[in-house]
mmCIF file of C-alpha atoms and ligand atoms in Angstrom:
data_model
loop_
_atom_site.group_PDB
_atom_site.id
_atom_site.type_symbol
_atom_site.label_atom_id
_atom_site.label_comp_id
_atom_site.label_asym_id
_atom_site.label_seq_id
_atom_site.Cartn_x
_atom_site.Cartn_y
_atom_site.Cartn_z
ATOM 1 C CA MET A 1 -0.187 -0.014 -0.142
ATOM 2 C CA THR A 2 1.451 3.252 -0.819
ATOM 3 C CA ALA A 3 0.726 6.660 0.806
ATOM 4 C CA VAL A 4 -0.863 9.568 -0.844
ATOM 5 C CA PRO A 5 1.190 12.699 0.019
ATOM 6 C CA HIS A 6 -0.689 15.847 1.237
ATOM 7 C CA PRO A 7 -1.262 18.297 -1.675
ATOM 8 C CA ALA A 8 0.408 21.429 0.189
ATOM 9 C CA LEU A 9 3.740 19.597 0.373
ATOM 10 C CA GLN A 10 6.445 20.327 -2.104
ATOM 11 C CA LEU A 11 8.332 16.957 -2.628
ATOM 12 C CA ALA A 12 11.352 16.434 -4.468
ATOM 13 C CA PRO A 13 11.154 14.443 -7.152
ATOM 14 C CA GLU A 14 13.338 11.655 -6.077
ATOM 15 C CA VAL A 15 11.026 11.588 -2.880
ATOM 16 C CA ALA A 16 7.918 11.590 -4.788
ATOM 17 C CA ASP A 17 8.749 8.444 -6.997
ATOM 18 C CA ALA A 18 10.141 6.687 -4.057
ATOM 19 C CA ILE A 19 6.928 7.085 -1.975
ATOM 20 C CA ALA A 20 4.755 6.512 -5.215
ATOM 21 C CA GLU A 21 6.467 3.016 -5.603
ATOM 22 C CA GLY A 22 6.602 2.352 -1.827
ATOM 23 C CA ARG A 23 10.336 2.332 -1.758
ATOM 24 C CA PRO A 24 12.032 3.085 1.795
ATOM 25 C CA VAL A 25 12.358 6.785 2.560
ATOM 26 C CA VAL A 26 14.077 8.333 5.470
ATOM 27 C CA ALA A 27 12.885 11.778 6.811
ATOM 28 C CA LEU A 28 15.665 14.096 8.207
ATOM 29 C CA GLU A 29 15.230 17.145 10.233
ATOM 30 C CA SER A 30 16.826 20.700 9.783
ATOM 31 C CA THR A 31 16.761 22.273 13.183
ATOM 32 C CA ILE A 32 19.745 20.016 14.005
ATOM 33 C CA ILE A 33 21.269 21.697 10.901
ATOM 34 C CA SER A 34 20.207 25.581 11.563
ATOM 35 C CA HIS A 35 20.373 25.514 15.174
ATOM 36 C CA GLY A 36 22.110 22.557 16.326
ATOM 37 C CA MET A 37 25.443 22.462 14.805
ATOM 38 C CA PRO A 38 27.869 25.373 13.526
ATOM 39 C CA TYR A 39 28.385 26.229 9.820
ATOM 40 C CA PRO A 40 30.056 24.429 7.924
ATOM 41 C CA GLN A 41 30.015 21.389 9.776
ATOM 42 C CA ASN A 42 26.408 21.580 9.766
ATOM 43 C CA VAL A 43 26.150 21.661 5.756
ATOM 44 C CA ALA A 44 28.808 18.581 5.800
ATOM 45 C CA MET A 45 27.044 16.671 8.272
ATOM 46 C CA ALA A 46 23.585 17.081 6.406
ATOM 47 C CA THR A 47 25.172 16.240 2.868
ATOM 48 C CA GLU A 48 27.106 13.462 4.197
ATOM 49 C CA VAL A 49 24.120 11.773 6.282
ATOM 50 C CA GLU A 50 22.108 11.978 2.890
ATOM 51 C CA GLY A 51 24.458 9.963 1.393
ATOM 52 C CA ILE A 52 24.464 7.380 3.949
ATOM 53 C CA VAL A 53 20.980 7.013 3.766
ATOM 54 C CA ARG A 54 21.381 6.673 0.078
ATOM 55 C CA ASP A 55 24.228 3.961 0.178
ATOM 56 C CA HIS A 56 22.062 1.810 2.655
ATOM 57 C CA GLY A 57 19.167 1.691 0.075
ATOM 58 C CA ALA A 58 16.955 4.430 1.044
ATOM 59 C CA THR A 59 15.671 7.847 -0.336
ATOM 60 C CA PRO A 60 16.663 10.766 2.246
ATOM 61 C CA ALA A 61 14.111 13.520 2.460
ATOM 62 C CA THR A 62 15.231 16.330 4.634
ATOM 63 C CA VAL A 63 12.298 18.698 5.781
ATOM 64 C CA ALA A 64 12.208 22.350 6.173
ATOM 65 C CA VAL A 65 9.997 25.177 5.388
ATOM 66 C CA LEU A 66 11.468 27.390 2.423
ATOM 67 C CA ASP A 67 9.712 30.405 1.416
ATOM 68 C CA GLY A 68 6.666 29.320 3.520
ATOM 69 C CA ARG A 69 6.516 25.815 1.490
ATOM 70 C CA LEU A 70 6.638 22.793 3.444
ATOM 71 C CA CYS A 71 9.636 20.795 1.440
ATOM 72 C CA VAL A 72 10.305 17.356 1.783
ATOM 73 C CA GLY A 73 13.756 16.432 0.081
ATOM 74 C CA LEU A 74 16.152 19.373 -0.346
ATOM 75 C CA SER A 75 18.612 20.543 -3.090
ATOM 76 C CA PRO A 76 22.387 21.067 -2.294
ATOM 77 C CA GLU A 77 21.671 24.828 -2.358
ATOM 78 C CA GLN A 78 18.492 24.575 -0.014
ATOM 79 C CA LEU A 79 20.998 22.582 2.333
ATOM 80 C CA GLU A 80 23.241 25.405 2.353
ATOM 81 C CA LEU A 81 20.843 28.217 2.661
ATOM 82 C CA LEU A 82 19.439 26.293 6.140
ATOM 83 C CA ALA A 83 22.894 25.740 7.030
ATOM 84 C CA SER A 84 24.299 29.696 6.721
ATOM 85 C CA ASP A 85 21.290 31.921 6.692
ATOM 86 C CA ASP A 86 20.462 33.817 9.911
ATOM 87 C CA ASP A 87 16.670 34.313 8.963
ATOM 88 C CA VAL A 88 15.988 30.898 9.327
ATOM 89 C CA THR A 89 14.077 30.481 12.283
ATOM 90 C CA LYS A 90 13.416 27.182 14.438
ATOM 91 C CA VAL A 91 10.007 25.673 13.709
ATOM 92 C CA SER A 92 8.178 23.230 16.123
ATOM 93 C CA VAL A 93 4.494 22.347 15.389
ATOM 94 C CA ARG A 94 3.100 25.739 16.923
ATOM 95 C CA ASP A 95 5.227 27.634 14.645
ATOM 96 C CA LEU A 96 4.348 25.964 11.057
ATOM 97 C CA PRO A 97 1.393 27.841 10.408
ATOM 98 C CA TYR A 98 3.029 31.399 11.087
ATOM 99 C CA VAL A 99 6.157 30.610 8.864
ATOM 100 C CA VAL A 100 3.851 29.300 6.332
ATOM 101 C CA ALA A 101 1.583 32.279 6.268
ATOM 102 C CA ARG A 102 4.442 34.906 6.078
ATOM 103 C CA GLY A 103 6.317 32.982 3.239
ATOM 104 C CA ALA A 104 9.392 32.628 5.485
ATOM 105 C CA HIS A 105 12.151 30.130 5.923
ATOM 106 C CA GLY A 106 12.098 27.656 9.037
ATOM 107 C CA ALA A 107 14.134 24.776 10.219
ATOM 108 C CA THR A 108 12.000 22.090 11.579
ATOM 109 C CA THR A 109 12.467 20.457 14.813
ATOM 110 C CA VAL A 110 11.681 16.699 15.579
ATOM 111 C CA ALA A 111 8.081 17.483 16.423
ATOM 112 C CA ALA A 112 7.552 19.573 13.051
ATOM 113 C CA THR A 113 9.544 16.944 10.852
ATOM 114 C CA MET A 114 7.508 14.383 12.377
ATOM 115 C CA ARG A 115 4.273 15.827 11.669
ATOM 116 C CA VAL A 116 5.401 16.730 7.596
ATOM 117 C CA ALA A 117 6.916 13.310 7.389
ATOM 118 C CA ALA A 118 3.484 11.854 8.331
ATOM 119 C CA MET A 119 1.976 14.290 5.865
ATOM 120 C CA ALA A 120 4.157 12.707 3.140
ATOM 121 C CA GLY A 121 3.368 9.116 4.262
ATOM 122 C CA ILE A 122 6.904 8.684 5.550
ATOM 123 C CA ARG A 123 7.227 6.258 8.627
ATOM 124 C CA VAL A 124 10.681 6.407 9.373
ATOM 125 C CA PHE A 125 12.926 9.427 10.783
ATOM 126 C CA VAL A 126 16.458 9.814 11.903
ATOM 127 C CA THR A 127 17.851 12.467 14.130
ATOM 128 C CA GLY A 128 20.481 12.910 16.695
ATOM 129 C CA GLY A 129 18.857 13.662 20.202
ATOM 130 C CA LEU A 130 15.048 14.130 20.982
ATOM 131 C CA GLY A 131 13.530 17.017 22.999
ATOM 132 C CA GLY A 132 12.206 16.239 26.329
ATOM 133 C CA VAL A 133 11.434 17.364 29.580
ATOM 134 C CA HIS A 134 14.057 19.950 30.763
ATOM 135 C CA ARG A 135 15.610 19.805 34.088
ATOM 136 C CA GLU A 136 13.734 22.731 35.397
ATOM 137 C CA ALA A 137 10.235 21.799 34.070
ATOM 138 C CA PRO A 138 8.582 21.532 37.533
ATOM 139 C CA GLN A 139 9.086 25.370 37.253
ATOM 140 C CA THR A 140 9.341 26.550 33.958
ATOM 141 C CA PHE A 141 6.707 23.984 32.351
ATOM 142 C CA ASP A 142 9.530 23.614 29.487
ATOM 143 C CA VAL A 143 8.485 20.198 27.816
ATOM 144 C CA SER A 144 9.441 19.948 24.325
ATOM 145 C CA ALA A 145 6.530 19.584 21.745
ATOM 146 C CA ASP A 146 8.726 16.539 20.653
ATOM 147 C CA LEU A 147 6.890 14.550 23.129
ATOM 148 C CA THR A 148 3.449 15.668 22.363
ATOM 149 C CA GLU A 149 4.111 14.929 18.652
ATOM 150 C CA LEU A 150 5.381 11.202 19.518
ATOM 151 C CA GLY A 151 2.117 10.699 21.379
ATOM 152 C CA GLN A 152 0.035 11.499 18.455
ATOM 153 C CA THR A 153 1.873 10.985 14.997
ATOM 154 C CA SER A 154 2.863 7.368 13.637
ATOM 155 C CA VAL A 155 6.366 7.871 12.741
ATOM 156 C CA ALA A 156 9.424 6.129 14.292
ATOM 157 C CA VAL A 157 12.032 8.341 15.292
ATOM 158 C CA VAL A 158 15.905 6.934 15.189
ATOM 159 C CA SER A 159 18.002 9.033 17.754
ATOM 160 C CA ALA A 160 20.813 8.385 20.289
ATOM 161 C CA GLY A 161 18.540 9.149 23.058
ATOM 162 C CA VAL A 162 18.123 12.011 25.273
ATOM 163 C CA LYS A 163 20.940 14.507 26.408
ATOM 164 C CA SER A 164 21.214 15.169 30.223
ATOM 165 C CA ILE A 165 20.368 18.759 29.348
ATOM 166 C CA LEU A 166 17.007 17.096 29.977
ATOM 167 C CA ASP A 167 15.813 15.152 32.839
ATOM 168 C CA ILE A 168 16.026 11.727 31.274
ATOM 169 C CA GLY A 169 13.568 10.089 33.834
ATOM 170 C CA LEU A 170 10.912 12.571 33.353
ATOM 171 C CA THR A 171 11.183 12.388 29.857
ATOM 172 C CA LEU A 172 11.014 8.577 29.846
ATOM 173 C CA GLU A 173 7.945 8.666 32.235
ATOM 174 C CA THR A 174 6.055 11.129 29.882
ATOM 175 C CA LEU A 175 6.829 8.915 27.251
ATOM 176 C CA GLU A 176 5.447 5.964 29.034
ATOM 177 C CA THR A 177 2.156 8.212 29.987
ATOM 178 C CA LEU A 178 1.764 9.368 26.325
ATOM 179 C CA GLY A 179 1.585 5.660 24.911
ATOM 180 C CA VAL A 180 5.287 5.960 23.013
ATOM 181 C CA PRO A 181 6.928 2.699 22.746
ATOM 182 C CA VAL A 182 10.750 3.310 23.493
ATOM 183 C CA LEU A 183 12.775 0.736 21.967
ATOM 184 C CA VAL A 184 16.374 0.596 22.443
ATOM 185 C CA ASP A 185 18.653 -1.541 19.631
ATOM 186 C CA GLY A 186 21.289 -3.757 21.044
ATOM 187 C CA SER A 187 21.498 -2.621 24.454
ATOM 188 C CA ASP A 188 19.827 -2.982 27.865
ATOM 189 C CA GLU A 189 20.207 0.754 28.720
ATOM 190 C CA PHE A 190 18.648 3.729 27.639
ATOM 191 C CA PRO A 191 21.397 5.832 26.142
ATOM 192 C CA SER A 192 22.196 9.445 26.770
ATOM 193 C CA PHE A 193 23.244 10.732 23.279
ATOM 194 C CA TYR A 194 27.111 11.327 24.355
ATOM 195 C CA SER A 195 27.138 8.142 26.194
ATOM 196 C CA ARG A 196 25.585 4.566 25.880
ATOM 197 C CA SER A 197 24.560 4.818 29.492
ATOM 198 C CA SER A 198 22.156 6.947 31.337
ATOM 199 C CA GLY A 199 21.543 5.098 34.624
ATOM 200 C CA PHE A 200 17.822 4.273 33.111
ATOM 201 C CA GLY A 201 17.396 0.727 31.686
ATOM 202 C CA ALA A 202 15.962 0.245 28.186
ATOM 203 C CA PRO A 203 12.307 0.448 28.428
ATOM 204 C CA MET A 204 12.085 -2.133 25.646
ATOM 205 C CA ARG A 205 15.005 -4.028 23.998
ATOM 206 C CA VAL A 206 15.126 -4.871 20.182
ATOM 207 C CA ASP A 207 17.967 -6.229 18.066
ATOM 208 C CA GLY A 208 18.093 -5.060 14.598
ATOM 209 C CA ALA A 209 15.992 -3.250 12.027
ATOM 210 C CA ALA A 210 13.674 -6.210 11.296
ATOM 211 C CA GLU A 211 12.793 -6.387 14.942
ATOM 212 C CA VAL A 212 12.058 -2.363 14.926
ATOM 213 C CA ALA A 213 9.880 -2.779 11.742
ATOM 214 C CA ALA A 214 8.078 -5.572 13.538
ATOM 215 C CA VAL A 215 7.059 -3.573 16.472
ATOM 216 C CA MET A 216 6.133 -0.503 14.004
ATOM 217 C CA ARG A 217 3.502 -3.150 12.222
ATOM 218 C CA ALA A 218 2.337 -4.505 15.264
ATOM 219 C CA LYS A 219 1.544 -0.821 16.399
ATOM 220 C CA TRP A 220 -0.007 0.582 13.378
ATOM 221 C CA ASP A 221 -1.899 -2.263 12.473
ATOM 222 C CA LEU A 222 -3.275 -2.540 15.970
ATOM 223 C CA GLY A 223 -4.599 1.070 15.136
ATOM 224 C CA LEU A 224 -2.264 2.375 18.164
ATOM 225 C CA ASP A 225 -1.597 5.719 16.282
ATOM 226 C CA GLY A 226 1.308 7.506 17.462
ATOM 227 C CA GLY A 227 5.167 7.740 17.321
ATOM 228 C CA ILE A 228 7.772 4.932 18.269
ATOM 229 C CA VAL A 229 11.335 6.127 19.977
ATOM 230 C CA VAL A 230 14.274 4.102 18.425
ATOM 231 C CA ALA A 231 17.070 4.721 20.710
ATOM 232 C CA ASN A 232 20.382 3.690 19.064
ATOM 233 C CA PRO A 233 23.334 3.979 21.585
ATOM 234 C CA ILE A 234 26.415 6.129 20.376
ATOM 235 C CA PRO A 235 29.193 3.477 19.108
ATOM 236 C CA ALA A 236 31.650 2.821 22.002
ATOM 237 C CA GLU A 237 34.497 4.359 20.081
ATOM 238 C CA ASP A 238 32.755 7.503 19.889
ATOM 239 C CA GLU A 239 31.657 7.990 23.246
ATOM 240 C CA ILE A 240 32.182 10.801 25.923
ATOM 241 C CA PRO A 241 32.021 9.465 29.115
ATOM 242 C CA ASP A 242 29.194 10.381 31.640
ATOM 243 C CA ASP A 243 31.176 11.882 34.095
ATOM 244 C CA GLU A 244 33.119 14.040 31.633
ATOM 245 C CA ILE A 245 30.179 15.575 29.785
ATOM 246 C CA GLY A 246 28.304 15.934 32.967
ATOM 247 C CA VAL A 247 30.200 18.561 34.549
ATOM 248 C CA ILE A 248 30.130 20.324 31.020
ATOM 249 C CA ILE A 249 26.191 20.130 30.721
ATOM 250 C CA GLU A 250 26.178 21.430 34.424
ATOM 251 C CA GLN A 251 28.315 24.566 33.318
ATOM 252 C CA ALA A 252 26.182 25.097 30.311
ATOM 253 C CA LEU A 253 22.931 25.000 32.127
ATOM 254 C CA ALA A 254 24.418 27.642 34.741
ATOM 255 C CA ASP A 255 25.480 29.827 31.997
ATOM 256 C CA MET A 256 22.199 29.738 30.741
ATOM 257 C CA GLY A 257 20.250 30.622 33.862
ATOM 258 C CA ARG A 258 22.658 33.529 34.376
ATOM 259 C CA LEU A 259 21.993 34.782 30.958
ATOM 260 C CA GLY A 260 18.234 34.285 31.460
ATOM 261 C CA ILE A 261 17.542 32.183 28.309
ATOM 262 C CA HIS A 262 14.260 30.114 28.023
ATOM 263 C CA GLY A 263 11.804 28.954 25.698
ATOM 264 C CA LYS A 264 12.620 27.889 22.386
ATOM 265 C CA ASP A 265 16.383 29.281 22.734
ATOM 266 C CA ALA A 266 17.131 27.008 25.511
ATOM 267 C CA THR A 267 17.909 24.009 23.429
ATOM 268 C CA PRO A 268 19.991 25.628 20.898
ATOM 269 C CA TYR A 269 21.736 27.747 23.376
ATOM 270 C CA LEU A 270 22.920 24.499 25.518
ATOM 271 C CA LEU A 271 23.854 22.625 22.130
ATOM 272 C CA GLY A 272 25.993 25.558 20.880
ATOM 273 C CA ARG A 273 27.536 26.311 24.598
ATOM 274 C CA ILE A 274 28.495 22.537 24.856
ATOM 275 C CA VAL A 275 30.336 22.433 21.576
ATOM 276 C CA GLU A 276 32.134 25.658 22.906
ATOM 277 C CA ILE A 277 33.189 24.422 26.391
ATOM 278 C CA THR A 278 34.469 20.743 24.581
ATOM 279 C CA GLY A 279 36.161 22.880 22.058
ATOM 280 C CA GLY A 280 34.481 20.911 19.590
ATOM 281 C CA ALA A 281 34.858 17.474 20.941
ATOM 282 C CA SER A 282 31.186 16.944 21.455
ATOM 283 C CA LEU A 283 30.293 17.950 17.869
ATOM 284 C CA THR A 284 32.456 15.153 16.863
ATOM 285 C CA ALA A 285 30.608 12.822 18.779
ATOM 286 C CA ASN A 286 27.408 14.383 17.368
ATOM 287 C CA ILE A 287 28.204 13.957 14.210
ATOM 288 C CA ALA A 288 29.362 10.143 14.641
ATOM 289 C CA LEU A 289 26.047 9.074 16.099
ATOM 290 C CA VAL A 290 24.166 10.896 13.583
ATOM 291 C CA ARG A 291 25.932 8.780 10.806
ATOM 292 C CA HIS A 292 25.355 5.698 13.096
ATOM 293 C CA ASN A 293 21.592 6.694 13.325
ATOM 294 C CA ALA A 294 21.450 6.972 9.366
ATOM 295 C CA ARG A 295 22.573 3.640 9.046
ATOM 296 C CA LEU A 296 20.023 2.219 11.344
ATOM 297 C CA GLY A 297 17.095 4.405 10.115
ATOM 298 C CA ALA A 298 17.849 3.283 6.505
ATOM 299 C CA ALA A 299 17.562 -0.439 7.355
ATOM 300 C CA ILE A 300 14.552 -0.015 9.450
ATOM 301 C CA ALA A 301 13.011 1.822 6.408
ATOM 302 C CA ALA A 302 14.004 -0.861 4.284
ATOM 303 C CA ALA A 303 12.537 -3.614 6.473
ATOM 304 C CA TYR A 304 9.374 -1.580 7.091
ATOM 305 C CA ALA A 305 8.881 -1.146 3.006
ATOM 306 C CA VAL A 306 8.820 -5.291 2.724
ATOM 307 C CA ARG A 307 5.121 -5.945 3.573
HETATM 308 N N1 PSU B 1 18.631 17.780 20.878
HETATM 309 C C1 PSU B 1 19.874 17.705 20.172
HETATM 310 N N2 PSU B 1 20.142 18.170 19.061
HETATM 311 C C2 PSU B 1 19.255 19.053 18.325
HETATM 312 C C3 PSU B 1 18.070 19.236 19.098
HETATM 313 C C4 PSU B 1 17.609 18.541 20.345
HETATM 314 O O1 PSU B 1 20.798 17.069 20.693
HETATM 315 O O2 PSU B 1 19.260 19.545 17.366
HETATM 316 C C5 PSU B 1 16.909 20.013 18.530
HETATM 317 C C6 PSU B 1 15.589 19.023 17.572
HETATM 318 O O3 PSU B 1 15.554 19.627 16.546
HETATM 319 C C7 PSU B 1 14.580 18.955 18.894
HETATM 320 C C8 PSU B 1 14.897 20.220 19.093
HETATM 321 O O4 PSU B 1 13.491 18.638 18.158
HETATM 322 O O5 PSU B 1 16.072 20.343 19.380
HETATM 323 C C9 PSU B 1 13.935 20.328 20.576
HETATM 324 O O6 PSU B 1 13.664 21.685 20.956
HETATM 325 P P1 PSU B 1 12.684 22.090 21.890
HETATM 326 O O7 PSU B 1 13.375 21.742 23.265
HETATM 327 O O8 PSU B 1 12.812 23.749 22.142
HETATM 328 O O9 PSU B 1 11.566 21.391 21.615
HETATM 329 MN MN1 MN B 2 11.015 24.202 24.937
#
């Protein structure tokens, strides 16, 4: 069964063909490009990740809003613009109507990318890290709309877990409340982005893409709409040990508090500050885990396409 994409979407020709023919497609987000990594490493990462998806037998579909249009699959020039232009705003689901109405550019978060991917009929989405419940959430109410979207939109999201800029325990509790399966590939522990460990067990362990695809089918065939978290622990050789990254995250959080940064600027500030404090080491790890996620995501899309 092939999906019929929403008519408002602007699909790249290769993406349109792949969807029409039921071939594997992997959605990719753009906030990670525009607000998650510095230029020019961001555009190099985005281009490389698209190549990895292709090399593993799937069609990459990077999602962004350009001139108010919901684009699914971008040209190299469009990727360059997202990576380098200061007028690209961060777009979560609540921001979509505003940037569309104004004909503006926007980089989509996990939440917005999931929604657009679902509108296109794409079921697999690869990113680096998910948003979640911020550590000060009991006071600030800062809970990422990524979680809301996971609760309602039927896309499997491959990530390296949740960074400890967030409260990992509260994030896992919220995902449970929202009915979101949290699968961890090849590990009994939930990963914390830079590290394979987090102190939290894997809510559900799977081993390999075929097992993920089986859960996707089971969930959606039962009419259980909503997302699936596929946590893919960073390869051991690319890990930054918990204690090392832990103090850096504490410093970044303290700096953010001093500057009074909050709301949608919180996550981009923290990501940028961690890159600064680590002198780029965190960026190397971040790029390594996205590559690793792209390989798994392509394999999942391929396994799911065989019905
Ligand atoms: N975490 C990362 N890298 C990222 C993000 C989160 O390690 O690039 C981005 C993703 O786009 C995610 C968004 O959807 O930040 C969450 O932002 P917020 O917390 O404002 O919902
Ligand atoms: Mn937030």
